[in-house]
Amino acid sequence: MLSCIAKATCQTYQDRILKIPPPLSINSTKQLYTDIGYLGDILEDLGHPLSDSLSSLSRLLRLPAKDFAASTTSEEDQKLVTCVMQMRALRLH
């Protein structure tokens, strides 16, 4: 039961994050990945990790702008990559 709640929480949180209108300020970006990390800590204490996609979203939000293009992988969900690029107003060089 707790596993279902954890998965649904991660999915709902991710869905809401992806609806945040761009651009995010640097401080808002930091707050967002801090909040995802906090949720991850709580879920980890309960024995349920963050979903892979929410973890990926957090990693993309943390990447320095100058390293973003070089640090994304083809294995990542391109929808998440594109969304984070738009949220952070990043351009590929």
Coordinates of C-alpha atoms in Angstrom, one line a residue:
M1 CA 0.0 0.0 0.0
L2 CA 2.8 2.4 0.9
S3 CA 4.6 1.6 -2.3
C4 CA 1.5 2.7 -4.3
I5 CA 1.3 5.9 -2.4
A6 CA 5.0 6.6 -2.9
K7 CA 4.7 6.0 -6.7
A8 CA 1.6 8.1 -7.0
T9 CA 3.1 10.9 -5.0
C10 CA 6.2 10.9 -7.3
Q11 CA 4.1 10.9 -10.4
T12 CA 1.8 13.7 -9.2
Y13 CA 4.7 15.8 -8.0
Q14 CA 6.4 15.3 -11.4
D15 CA 3.3 16.2 -13.3
R16 CA 2.8 19.4 -11.3
I17 CA 6.5 20.4 -11.8
L18 CA 6.2 19.9 -15.5
K19 CA 3.4 22.4 -15.6
I20 CA 5.4 25.2 -14.0
P21 CA 5.6 28.0 -16.5
P22 CA 9.0 29.1 -17.6
P23 CA 11.3 30.7 -16.9
L24 CA 12.4 29.6 -13.4
S25 CA 14.8 31.9 -11.6
I26 CA 18.1 30.4 -10.3
N27 CA 16.7 30.5 -6.8
S28 CA 13.4 28.9 -7.8
T29 CA 15.4 26.1 -9.6
K30 CA 17.5 25.5 -6.5
Q31 CA 14.4 25.5 -4.3
L32 CA 12.7 23.0 -6.6
Y33 CA 15.6 20.5 -6.6
T34 CA 16.0 20.9 -2.9
D35 CA 12.3 20.1 -2.4
I36 CA 12.6 17.0 -4.6
G37 CA 15.6 16.0 -2.5
Y38 CA 13.6 16.4 0.6
L39 CA 10.8 14.2 -0.7
G40 CA 13.4 11.7 -1.7
D41 CA 14.8 11.7 1.8
I42 CA 11.4 11.1 3.3
L43 CA 10.6 8.3 0.9
E44 CA 14.0 6.7 1.4
D45 CA 13.4 6.7 5.2
L46 CA 10.1 4.9 4.4
G47 CA 12.0 2.4 2.2
H48 CA 10.7 3.7 -1.1
P49 CA 13.1 5.6 -3.4
L50 CA 12.1 8.4 -5.8
S51 CA 10.9 7.3 -9.1
D52 CA 13.5 7.2 -11.8
S53 CA 12.0 10.0 -13.8
L54 CA 11.7 12.3 -10.7
S55 CA 15.3 11.5 -9.9
S56 CA 16.3 12.4 -13.4
L57 CA 14.3 15.6 -13.2
S58 CA 16.1 16.6 -10.1
R59 CA 19.5 15.8 -11.7
L60 CA 18.6 17.9 -14.8
L61 CA 17.6 20.8 -12.5
R62 CA 20.9 20.6 -10.7
L63 CA 23.1 20.6 -13.8
P64 CA 25.0 23.9 -14.3
A65 CA 23.7 25.7 -17.4
K66 CA 27.1 25.6 -19.1
D67 CA 27.3 21.8 -18.7
F68 CA 23.6 21.0 -19.5
A69 CA 24.0 19.9 -23.1
A70 CA 27.1 17.8 -22.5
S71 CA 25.7 16.2 -19.4
T72 CA 22.4 14.9 -20.7
T73 CA 22.3 11.4 -22.0
S74 CA 20.4 9.7 -24.8
E75 CA 18.9 7.4 -22.2
E76 CA 17.1 10.2 -20.4
D77 CA 13.5 11.0 -21.2
Q78 CA 13.7 13.7 -23.9
K79 CA 10.5 15.1 -22.8
L80 CA 12.0 15.8 -19.3
V81 CA 15.2 17.2 -20.9
T82 CA 13.2 19.5 -23.2
C83 CA 10.9 20.6 -20.4
V84 CA 13.8 21.5 -18.0
M85 CA 15.6 23.3 -20.8
Q86 CA 12.4 25.4 -21.3
M87 CA 11.9 25.9 -17.6
R88 CA 15.5 27.1 -17.2
A89 CA 15.5 29.0 -20.5
L90 CA 18.5 27.1 -21.7
R91 CA 19.7 26.8 -25.3
L92 CA 21.8 24.1 -26.8
H93 CA 25.0 25.4 -28.3

